[in-house]
Amino acid sequence: MKVVAGIDIGGTKTKIGLVDKDGNNLVQTDFYTREYFDLNAYLLHIVNTIKELHTQLPIPGYTLVGIGIGAPNASSRRGTIEHAPNLVWKGIVPFLDELKKLIDLPAKIMNDASAAALGEMLFGHAKEMKDFIVVTLGTGFGSGIVANGQLIEGFDGFAGELGHTDLTLGDGRLTGLGIKGGLEAYVSSTGLKRTILYMLCKYMDDSKFRSFSYDDLHGEDIMKAAEEGDPIALKAFEYTGRILGFALANFTAFTQPEAFFLMGGLANSGSWIFEPTKKYLEKHLLEIYKGKVKVLPSGMIGKNAAILGAAALIWEDFKK
Amino acid sequence: MKVVAGIDIGGTKTKIGLVDKDGNNLVQTDFYTREYFDLNAYLLHIVNTIKELHTQLPIPGYTLVGIGIGAPNASSRRGTIEHAPNLVWKGIVPFLDELKKLIDLPAKIMNDASAAALGEMLFGHAKEMKDFIVVTLGTGFGSGIVANGQLIEGFDGFAGELGHTDLTLGDGRLTGLGIKGGLEAYVSSTGLKRTILYMLCKYMDDSKFRSFSYDDLHGEDIMKAAEEGDPIALKAFEYTGRILGFALANFTAFTQPEAFFLMGGLANSGSWIFEPTKKYLEKHLLEIYKGKVKVLPSGMIGKNAAILGAAALIWEDFKK
C-alpha cells in the first residue's frame, strides 16, 4: 500500500498529512511556519515530521511514495516559492532543490489553489470533469484551472492568479499587493468585510454593524446578520455575489469550464453567496454559454482540502 | 504526399485553400457566403470546390487527407455553428454532420481565432511554445488559447471569447452583441474608430479627423495620421494600447502565456499599437509575471492565416 505526504504551507501554519490513494488523510499534524526563519531548519523539521507521522499510521505496511506541497506563489515548473508576501523566506526560494537534498523521494510543489483543483479532480466533485475552475475564498481569492483534463500551469508555473485580475480598469479598491481593483479586494472574506463598510457608508439603513469596528467584523457574524434580515448584510452579500458572478462570466469566456467550485470561508456562507453569484453569472454570460455553467460547492468542504490537494500532486502521477 | 483543405467561413466570403504539411497554401479560391442561404447548397458547393482545387494543384500526386474549417461561433466539441450573428444560417447548425454526408474524409471545425492559434503553433512563430495566446484584431477581437501545448477548447467547444470579457463592470461601450464594456468595443479596428470619436469629444486639439464622419474613418488613415503627429490619432492609439495592455495583464493571471501574438488589421499598425500595449501590460502585471510576457506580431502576417489555421486542425493530428 502506498501513502503520500501532503504539505500545506501557510503564512501562519504548516499542515502535514499522510494521504492514501482514496484521499483519506490517515494522520496529520501542524506547526507554526514563522518559527522557522531558516529554510534548512524548516525543511529538516518537515522531513522529520513526515518520518514521525509514518510511524504513527494506524496500520503498518504503507510505503511513502512522494511529497506534494501546496504553497503561496509556488512555481510548479521551477520548484520555487517566489516573493511570497506572507512567508518569512524572501526572494526566490529553491524549495524543491533544497528539500531533495534531505530526502530521496519524488516531490512536487504548486500554488495552493492549483493543488486544490487537482484535489477536487482526484478526490472531490470533479472526478468526471475535464474543464472546471476551483475558487478558494478565504482571506484572499485563489484559483486553480483545469482544462482538457489537465491543470493549467503556465509558462513558468504561475498560472491561475484570478484574484489579481482587475474589473475596474485600475480604478477600484487596493488589494494587499497594491493592485487597484483586484478581484480579491471584493470577493473574499476580507472583501466582504470591506463591503460592509462600503454599504454602511452608502446607505443609511439600520444595521447591527453600525456599532462594529472593521477589526470586529467576522464572516460568520455577517452570515448570521443576513439570516436575521440585516439590510446592510443582505446588501453586502448581493454586491459580493454580483462582482463574483460578473467575474465568473468573464472567466467563462476564457476556458469555458463546465463548473466553478467554491471553497473557503466565504463559500461556507452557502446560498447567501451562491444565489447572487449564480444570478449575475447567468445575466452576464454570452448567449453561447447561458445555462451551461454550474456554480457548485467544492467536494472538499469539511475535509482538509489543502493537504489533500497537495497530496494529489503526487497521486495524479500514479493514477495516469 | 498529403494535402489538407482549409476553409475560412466569414460573414462576407468563404475562402478555401489546399495546404501542404509545411503550411504552403498551394491553390486557393473564394466565393460569397451570402449567396448560399441553403446550407446543403453551400456544403455541396464547398465539396465541389475542393475537388476542383484538387485538380488544379501544380504537381499531381497529392492525396486529400482531411478538411479543416474555421468559423465564427463554431463548437469544436459538437461540430456545430451556433447563433453566429454574421452568418445567414440561424440557430444551431449541425455543420460537420451535414458535411460528412457529402464527403467521406476526416473533418473538424473550430472557432476561427482558435484555429489561428493552431496555425501559429504549426506554421507560425509559436512552433517552440507550449503556452501562448493569439489575438486577432480585425472588425472584432478574437482569441485562441494554447496551454500545456494544447488548444483550450472548453466544456462544449466555445473557449477563447476574450473579446467579450468586460473590464468595466458592465458600464462601458456596447459591443455588437450588446455586451456593455466588452473588450472588442475598445480594442479592434472598429474600437479604434470609436476611440477617435471619443478623443475628438474629450479634447479640443486640432485634428484632420474633425472633418471626417464615423463612416469615413479607416484604420490605415488613423495610422497615417499618427505618423504625421495628429494629436487625436496619437491619443487614440495610446488609449487603445492602454486598454489592451491592461486586458493582457488580466489574461496573464489566467494561463500565464509566454507570449501574446497579435494579428489582423489593428495589429498591422505596428509600433503604434505594440508600444503602448507593451508599456501598459508591463505596468499592470503582477510582480511574479513582470519581464516574462512577450507581445509579438503573428508569424502568419502576410499569409492567409485563416486558411492555414483551418488546415492546422487536421495537420495537428498527422504531426502527433
XYZ file of C-alpha atoms in Angstrom:
640
model
C 0.000 0.000 0.000
C 1.194 3.461 -0.867
C 0.853 6.733 1.005
C 1.741 10.308 0.010
C 2.746 13.211 2.243
C 0.639 16.314 1.598
C 2.033 19.591 2.917
C 0.144 22.876 3.083
C 2.449 25.820 3.701
C 0.541 28.793 5.050
C 1.728 32.126 6.406
C 0.689 31.071 9.904
C 0.738 27.268 10.000
C 2.264 24.400 8.073
C -0.005 21.352 7.930
C 1.264 17.880 7.074
C -0.774 14.734 6.479
C -0.292 11.276 5.011
C -2.924 10.573 2.356
C -3.891 7.251 0.780
C -4.978 6.727 -2.844
C -8.648 7.310 -1.993
C -7.999 10.695 -0.440
C -8.121 9.602 3.208
C -5.941 11.773 5.386
C -4.694 8.993 7.704
C -2.565 11.018 10.115
C -1.970 14.736 10.402
C -0.156 17.392 12.371
C 0.786 21.064 12.104
C 3.267 23.627 13.406
C 3.899 27.356 13.180
C 5.638 28.292 9.927
C 7.011 31.519 11.373
C 9.105 29.667 13.950
C 11.497 28.688 11.136
C 13.167 31.734 9.638
C 15.934 29.454 8.403
C 14.772 27.447 5.376
C 17.020 24.487 6.092
C 15.829 24.185 9.667
C 12.260 24.319 8.325
C 12.894 21.610 5.714
C 14.629 19.395 8.251
C 11.638 19.755 10.570
C 9.310 18.808 7.675
C 11.312 15.694 6.836
C 11.435 14.603 10.482
C 7.709 15.254 10.875
C 6.899 13.110 7.832
C 9.004 10.264 9.199
C 7.360 10.622 12.605
C 3.860 10.585 11.052
C 4.818 7.487 9.081
C 5.427 5.616 12.358
C 2.004 6.772 13.639
C -0.045 5.240 10.815
C -2.930 3.180 12.227
C -1.955 0.201 10.053
C 1.689 -0.622 9.295
C 2.932 -1.546 5.822
C 2.384 1.751 3.953
C 5.231 2.826 1.682
C 5.780 6.579 1.418
C 5.962 7.251 -2.339
C 6.207 11.023 -2.615
C 5.737 14.501 -1.180
C 3.275 17.044 -2.562
C 3.425 20.648 -1.420
C 0.937 23.480 -1.805
C 2.280 26.963 -1.110
C 1.529 30.577 -1.995
C 3.484 31.913 -5.017
C 4.907 28.470 -5.809
C 6.154 27.804 -9.336
C 5.355 24.230 -10.314
C 7.715 24.457 -13.278
C 10.718 25.631 -11.293
C 10.116 24.108 -7.875
C 10.434 27.501 -6.240
C 8.482 29.809 -3.950
C 8.915 33.362 -5.229
C 8.311 36.650 -3.422
C 5.514 35.241 -1.231
C 4.285 38.222 0.797
C 3.043 36.128 3.741
C 6.066 33.858 4.165
C 9.231 34.594 6.116
C 11.627 33.454 3.343
C 12.111 36.350 0.935
C 13.049 36.464 -2.749
C 13.238 33.305 -4.855
C 13.392 30.210 -2.644
C 14.679 26.999 -4.378
C 12.335 24.926 -2.241
C 12.321 21.579 -4.063
C 16.059 21.521 -4.725
C 16.790 22.047 -1.048
C 14.166 19.547 0.074
C 15.544 16.858 -2.222
C 18.967 17.191 -0.574
C 17.336 15.951 2.632
C 15.039 13.179 1.384
C 15.190 10.938 -1.680
C 11.557 10.852 -2.842
C 9.547 12.287 -5.760
C 8.434 15.774 -4.703
C 6.316 18.458 -6.341
C 5.285 21.956 -5.348
C 2.443 24.077 -6.665
C 0.355 27.138 -5.949
C -2.042 26.110 -3.174
C -5.228 26.850 -5.129
C -3.966 24.911 -8.164
C -3.241 21.991 -5.853
C -6.800 22.318 -4.543
C -8.066 21.956 -8.129
C -6.139 18.702 -8.520
C -7.592 17.582 -5.194
C -11.095 18.332 -6.487
C -10.386 16.249 -9.590
C -8.940 13.233 -7.762
C -10.903 13.228 -4.502
C -13.778 15.741 -4.803
C -16.714 16.571 -7.070
C -14.794 16.978 -10.341
C -13.872 13.330 -10.877
C -15.761 13.154 -14.170
C -14.903 16.674 -15.393
C -12.262 17.835 -17.848
C -12.918 21.594 -17.680
C -13.506 23.296 -14.350
C -12.162 26.014 -12.067
C -11.745 25.876 -8.289
C -12.037 29.180 -6.449
C -10.813 29.449 -2.851
C -12.471 32.319 -0.999
C -10.608 32.846 2.248
C -8.531 35.835 3.327
C -7.759 36.130 -0.389
C -9.103 34.777 -3.675
C -7.210 31.777 -5.064
C -7.917 29.797 -8.196
C -6.888 26.585 -9.919
C -7.808 25.973 -13.560
C -8.284 22.596 -15.225
C -8.840 22.469 -18.995
C -8.708 19.476 -21.331
C -8.387 17.360 -18.162
C -5.069 18.980 -17.243
C -4.098 21.576 -14.683
C -3.062 24.804 -16.400
C 0.375 25.593 -15.002
C 1.506 28.485 -17.184
C 4.795 29.280 -18.892
C 6.783 29.198 -15.679
C 4.247 27.750 -13.322
C 2.320 30.783 -12.067
C -0.996 30.392 -13.895
C -4.287 30.838 -12.055
C -3.980 34.092 -10.123
C -7.536 35.195 -10.875
C -7.890 37.042 -7.588
C -5.492 39.602 -9.008
C -7.400 40.285 -12.196
C -8.999 43.697 -12.281
C -12.526 44.535 -13.393
C -12.293 48.262 -12.867
C -9.611 49.458 -15.294
C -7.308 50.165 -12.363
C -9.740 52.371 -10.510
C -11.014 50.184 -7.679
C -10.095 49.007 -4.195
C -6.445 48.324 -3.447
C -5.503 44.705 -2.756
C -2.806 43.668 -0.317
C -0.430 43.505 -3.281
C -1.252 47.077 -4.257
C -3.369 46.095 -7.278
C -6.148 48.623 -7.768
C -9.470 46.925 -8.427
C -8.134 43.412 -7.904
C -10.949 40.902 -7.550
C -9.833 39.651 -4.138
C -10.364 43.121 -2.680
C -14.080 42.482 -3.317
C -14.602 38.717 -3.298
C -13.021 37.092 -0.230
C -13.711 37.074 3.494
C -11.754 40.314 3.702
C -13.609 41.734 0.712
C -16.966 41.038 2.347
C -15.876 42.949 5.470
C -14.771 45.883 3.309
C -18.125 45.780 1.555
C -19.948 46.038 4.895
C -18.132 49.359 5.414
C -18.989 50.441 1.883
C -22.687 49.710 2.424
C -22.706 51.429 5.835
C -21.236 54.457 4.066
C -23.524 54.336 1.041
C -26.863 53.670 2.758
C -28.449 54.907 5.977
C -30.266 51.626 6.836
C -30.204 50.477 10.445
C -27.734 47.660 10.988
C -26.120 45.884 13.901
C -22.815 46.639 12.204
C -23.121 50.394 12.870
C -21.663 49.606 16.298
C -18.859 47.369 14.955
C -15.330 48.398 14.087
C -13.690 46.880 10.990
C -11.498 44.749 13.245
C -14.567 43.335 14.973
C -16.243 42.176 11.738
C -16.215 38.424 11.106
C -17.688 36.418 8.238
C -19.856 34.214 10.440
C -21.446 37.304 12.043
C -22.219 38.750 8.637
C -23.910 35.498 7.588
C -25.876 35.433 10.841
C -26.948 39.039 10.317
C -28.123 38.189 6.793
C -30.218 35.371 8.230
C -31.743 37.883 10.647
C -32.584 40.198 7.734
C -29.980 42.891 8.475
C -30.271 45.117 5.362
C -26.570 46.014 5.273
C -25.535 42.351 5.467
C -28.026 41.488 2.726
C -26.731 44.288 0.506
C -23.134 43.197 1.142
C -23.789 39.600 0.055
C -25.756 40.742 -3.009
C -22.915 43.088 -4.010
C -20.233 40.425 -3.448
C -22.186 37.886 -5.489
C -22.724 40.461 -8.216
C -18.982 41.046 -8.564
C -18.201 37.320 -8.364
C -20.900 36.413 -10.904
C -19.601 39.112 -13.214
C -16.035 37.828 -12.857
C -17.052 34.201 -13.447
C -18.814 35.281 -16.659
C -15.519 36.798 -17.830
C -13.639 33.638 -16.823
C -16.117 31.502 -18.769
C -15.122 33.347 -21.953
C -11.580 32.146 -21.265
C -11.646 28.350 -20.789
C -15.424 27.701 -20.791
C -15.485 25.500 -17.678
C -18.337 23.107 -17.018
C -18.375 24.215 -13.380
C -16.874 26.587 -10.842
C -16.300 25.017 -7.414
C -16.248 27.422 -4.486
C -14.475 26.651 -1.219
C -13.131 28.568 1.776
C -14.653 30.833 4.421
C -16.855 32.931 2.164
C -18.117 29.833 0.294
C -19.297 28.457 3.647
C -21.908 31.250 3.676
C -23.897 28.942 1.389
C -26.842 30.377 -0.504
C -26.078 33.924 0.695
C -23.136 33.922 -1.680
C -24.154 31.187 -4.164
C -27.540 32.645 -5.117
C -26.457 36.161 -6.169
C -23.349 34.689 -7.812
C -25.427 32.336 -9.974
C -27.913 35.082 -10.827
C -25.320 37.591 -12.010
C -23.209 34.941 -13.727
C -26.193 33.892 -15.830
C -27.064 37.528 -16.524
C -23.594 38.366 -17.841
C -22.821 35.164 -19.782
C -22.602 35.363 -23.551
C -25.526 33.692 -25.316
C -23.440 30.634 -26.296
C -22.652 29.951 -22.623
C -26.039 30.596 -20.995
C -27.478 27.718 -18.964
C -24.289 25.655 -19.327
C -22.090 26.763 -16.409
C -22.574 25.350 -12.900
C -21.565 27.025 -9.632
C -21.114 24.309 -7.006
C -19.752 23.879 -3.507
C -16.421 22.089 -3.500
C -16.445 18.415 -2.625
C -13.549 19.126 -0.285
C -15.603 21.166 2.201
C -15.278 19.568 5.629
C -12.098 17.776 4.588
C -8.587 19.140 4.803
C -8.635 20.408 1.222
C -5.137 21.883 1.302
C -3.430 18.668 2.440
C -5.457 16.514 0.033
C -4.731 18.919 -2.830
C -1.012 18.816 -2.076
C -1.077 15.005 -1.959
C -2.968 14.964 -5.274
C 0.146 16.397 -6.988
C 1.813 13.021 -6.445
C -1.244 10.759 -6.637
C -2.038 12.213 -10.067
C 1.115 10.598 -11.466
C 0.256 7.191 -10.013
C -3.242 7.323 -11.474
C -2.158 8.053 -15.063
C 2.236 13.435 -50.449
C -0.674 14.675 -48.397
C -2.714 17.865 -48.649
C -5.446 19.304 -46.394
C -8.350 21.573 -47.343
C -8.507 24.669 -45.148
C -11.805 26.578 -45.162
C -12.373 30.004 -43.647
C -16.064 30.832 -43.331
C -16.611 34.554 -42.992
C -19.775 36.628 -42.986
C -18.878 38.016 -46.401
C -16.598 35.488 -48.091
C -15.732 31.820 -47.797
C -12.085 31.098 -48.611
C -10.795 27.632 -49.486
C -7.210 26.525 -49.960
C -5.236 23.300 -50.164
C -2.351 23.331 -47.685
C 0.681 21.030 -47.504
C 2.408 19.844 -44.320
C 4.771 22.837 -44.273
C 1.953 25.352 -44.354
C 2.151 26.214 -48.036
C -1.218 27.247 -49.427
C -0.830 25.587 -52.860
C -4.106 26.651 -54.507
C -6.878 28.898 -53.291
C -10.221 30.398 -54.214
C -13.150 32.167 -52.594
C -16.848 32.898 -53.060
C -19.592 34.925 -51.386
C -21.017 33.122 -48.357
C -24.276 35.043 -48.512
C -25.167 33.606 -51.912
C -25.993 30.309 -50.162
C -28.922 30.699 -47.803
C -29.466 26.961 -48.065
C -26.888 25.066 -46.024
C -26.913 21.987 -48.250
C -26.359 24.012 -51.387
C -23.468 25.732 -49.591
C -21.901 22.442 -48.470
C -22.276 20.948 -51.950
C -20.528 23.985 -53.401
C -17.705 23.567 -50.864
C -17.225 19.905 -51.719
C -17.221 20.616 -55.462
C -14.779 23.499 -54.969
C -12.364 21.285 -53.018
C -12.481 18.654 -55.776
C -11.931 21.330 -58.415
C -8.956 22.800 -56.488
C -7.504 19.310 -56.180
C -7.336 19.067 -59.989
C -5.581 22.450 -60.121
C -2.609 21.508 -57.923
C 0.658 22.488 -59.620
C 2.080 18.992 -59.055
C -0.120 15.882 -59.281
C 0.006 13.054 -56.740
C -1.298 14.809 -53.621
C -3.820 12.840 -51.555
C -6.515 14.917 -49.847
C -6.492 13.691 -46.231
C -8.950 15.952 -44.437
C -10.930 19.167 -44.183
C -10.357 21.803 -41.510
C -12.862 24.619 -41.042
C -12.614 27.880 -39.126
C -15.892 29.690 -38.489
C -17.395 32.194 -36.069
C -19.259 30.621 -33.104
C -18.136 27.124 -34.050
C -18.153 24.427 -31.362
C -15.186 22.118 -31.863
C -16.692 19.580 -29.492
C -20.050 19.354 -31.230
C -19.192 20.134 -34.833
C -21.761 22.903 -34.928
C -22.005 26.602 -35.716
C -24.319 28.188 -33.146
C -26.149 31.515 -33.306
C -23.451 33.191 -35.411
C -24.636 36.802 -35.808
C -22.845 37.382 -39.127
C -23.866 34.179 -40.924
C -27.076 33.553 -42.841
C -27.793 30.161 -41.205
C -29.582 30.817 -37.915
C -29.805 28.766 -34.710
C -27.701 25.655 -34.175
C -26.265 24.401 -37.476
C -25.037 20.739 -37.463
C -22.279 21.666 -39.881
C -19.932 18.674 -39.653
C -22.701 16.060 -39.653
C -24.150 17.504 -42.840
C -20.755 17.911 -44.490
C -19.822 14.297 -43.768
C -22.922 13.112 -45.630
C -21.391 14.616 -48.757
C -17.730 13.644 -48.453
C -16.010 10.757 -46.664
C -12.969 12.445 -45.112
C -11.833 13.427 -41.589
C -13.264 16.895 -40.907
C -13.011 19.319 -37.980
C -14.496 22.703 -37.255
C -13.403 25.317 -34.761
C -13.775 28.960 -33.789
C -11.696 30.900 -36.341
C -9.384 32.525 -33.774
C -8.707 29.183 -32.069
C -7.835 27.742 -35.488
C -5.478 30.705 -35.957
C -3.724 29.725 -32.715
C -3.165 26.197 -34.023
C -1.868 27.727 -37.260
C 0.578 29.839 -35.247
C 1.797 26.704 -33.457
C 2.228 24.569 -36.579
C 3.262 27.134 -39.186
C 3.995 30.462 -37.437
C 6.109 31.861 -34.600
C 4.883 29.589 -31.794
C 6.473 26.356 -33.001
C 8.554 26.009 -29.832
C 5.937 27.311 -27.393
C 3.548 25.449 -25.113
C 1.749 28.434 -23.579
C 0.641 31.337 -25.747
C -2.423 33.304 -26.853
C -3.235 34.543 -30.366
C -5.311 37.710 -30.574
C -6.980 38.666 -33.877
C -7.731 42.378 -34.073
C -10.000 42.954 -37.036
C -13.608 44.158 -37.053
C -13.814 42.319 -33.733
C -11.439 40.839 -31.158
C -10.863 37.088 -31.467
C -8.618 34.863 -29.383
C -7.189 31.365 -29.346
C -5.546 29.996 -26.210
C -2.854 27.314 -26.072
C -1.766 25.982 -22.659
C 0.329 22.914 -21.854
C 0.875 22.629 -25.632
C -2.834 22.076 -26.269
C -5.563 24.292 -27.626
C -8.074 25.103 -24.886
C -11.446 24.122 -26.332
C -13.751 24.440 -23.333
C -16.518 22.245 -21.978
C -18.505 22.330 -25.196
C -16.019 23.900 -27.529
C -16.565 27.636 -27.084
C -13.477 28.644 -25.102
C -11.477 31.735 -26.054
C -14.004 34.540 -26.459
C -11.794 37.129 -24.785
C -13.152 39.968 -26.900
C -16.363 39.632 -24.913
C -14.811 39.913 -21.487
C -15.635 43.142 -19.721
C -13.236 45.392 -17.847
C -15.784 47.979 -16.784
C -18.225 46.098 -14.520
C -20.888 46.405 -17.188
C -20.647 50.156 -17.548
C -18.738 50.657 -20.792
C -19.275 50.791 -24.560
C -21.800 48.412 -26.080
C -20.418 45.698 -28.362
C -22.250 44.381 -31.406
C -23.565 41.575 -29.177
C -24.947 44.066 -26.689
C -22.253 43.417 -24.069
C -21.552 46.602 -22.126
C -17.841 47.218 -21.734
C -16.813 44.262 -23.885
C -13.145 44.448 -24.829
C -13.778 44.363 -28.578
C -15.708 47.627 -28.342
C -12.323 49.198 -27.468
C -9.640 47.010 -28.974
C -10.336 46.231 -32.643
C -10.366 48.206 -35.895
C -13.898 49.291 -35.005
C -12.868 50.121 -31.439
C -10.078 52.385 -32.699
C -12.575 54.307 -34.840
C -14.897 54.706 -31.861
C -11.943 55.942 -29.807
C -11.201 58.622 -32.420
C -14.709 59.986 -31.768
C -14.170 59.746 -28.010
C -10.931 61.720 -28.245
C -12.479 64.334 -30.572
C -15.205 64.717 -27.946
C -12.889 64.770 -24.926
C -10.157 67.090 -26.253
C -10.180 70.231 -28.356
C -6.887 69.511 -30.233
C -6.780 70.210 -33.950
C -7.067 67.047 -35.982
C -7.669 66.080 -39.587
C -10.458 63.855 -38.260
C -12.595 66.856 -37.242
C -13.773 66.876 -40.876
C -14.384 63.091 -41.027
C -17.625 61.252 -40.362
C -17.501 57.945 -38.470
C -18.250 56.122 -41.737
C -15.259 57.777 -43.387
C -12.778 56.664 -40.726
C -10.387 53.860 -41.735
C -7.591 52.199 -39.805
C -4.892 52.972 -42.362
C -5.790 56.687 -42.257
C -5.556 56.692 -38.475
C -2.099 55.121 -38.654
C -1.017 57.628 -41.279
C -2.318 60.497 -39.126
C -0.347 59.154 -36.148
C 2.785 59.155 -38.303
C 2.074 62.796 -39.178
C 1.753 63.627 -35.469
C -2.018 64.159 -35.407
C -2.695 64.534 -31.642
C -6.097 62.835 -31.751
C -4.709 59.810 -33.621
C -1.808 59.607 -31.142
C -4.175 59.765 -28.185
C -6.416 57.100 -29.758
C -3.546 54.631 -30.206
C -2.253 55.307 -26.686
C -5.729 54.733 -25.240
C -6.280 51.538 -27.266
C -2.897 50.171 -26.218
C -3.633 51.075 -22.619
C -6.840 49.038 -22.631
C -5.200 46.146 -24.486
C -2.163 46.116 -22.188
C -4.464 46.170 -19.189
C -6.509 43.274 -20.596
C -3.411 41.217 -21.440
C -2.200 41.671 -17.838
C -5.508 40.175 -16.659
C -5.200 37.327 -19.169
C -1.669 36.589 -17.949
C -3.086 35.879 -14.480
C -5.200 33.202 -16.143
C -2.909 30.887 -18.156
C 0.417 32.760 -17.849
C 1.332 32.633 -21.539
C 4.920 33.040 -22.706
C 3.706 35.332 -25.490
C 0.707 37.086 -26.991
C 0.682 37.116 -30.802
C -1.268 39.940 -32.418
C -2.676 39.705 -35.945
C -5.359 41.433 -38.012
C -5.972 44.992 -39.198
C -5.194 46.806 -35.955
C -2.030 44.705 -35.402
C -0.793 45.920 -38.792
C -0.471 49.398 -37.243
C 2.842 48.102 -35.858
C 4.535 50.078 -33.119
C 1.607 52.487 -32.817
C -0.324 49.693 -31.141
C 2.513 47.430 -29.917
C 4.414 50.082 -27.937
C 1.585 51.332 -25.675
C 0.317 47.756 -25.299
C 3.704 46.537 -24.039
C 4.098 49.556 -21.750
C 0.726 49.156 -20.033
C 0.969 45.361 -19.934
C 4.252 45.595 -18.035
C 2.819 48.277 -15.740
C -0.188 46.164 -14.742
C 1.473 42.732 -14.487
C 1.750 41.129 -11.072
C 5.315 41.069 -9.731
C 5.713 37.323 -10.458
C 4.953 37.930 -14.162
C 6.946 41.114 -14.822
C 9.502 40.908 -17.632
C 8.332 37.423 -18.653
C 5.499 38.050 -21.134
C 6.192 38.867 -24.794
C 3.886 40.755 -27.161
C 4.791 39.756 -30.727
C 3.459 40.110 -34.240
C 1.960 36.865 -35.513
C 4.097 34.789 -37.839
C 1.046 34.482 -40.079
C 1.010 38.149 -41.118
C 1.196 38.310 -44.899
C -0.001 34.714 -45.210
C -3.588 33.577 -45.376
C -3.789 32.958 -41.637
C -7.411 31.826 -41.645
C -6.927 29.099 -44.280
C -3.675 27.893 -42.710
C -5.275 27.857 -39.267
C -8.208 25.818 -40.540
C -5.843 23.358 -42.233
C -3.836 23.109 -38.993
C -6.852 21.451 -37.330
C -6.172 18.385 -39.496
C -2.378 18.664 -39.796
C -2.120 18.684 -35.999
C -3.363 15.088 -35.910
C -0.845 13.939 -38.504
C 2.033 15.554 -36.620
C 1.320 13.842 -33.291
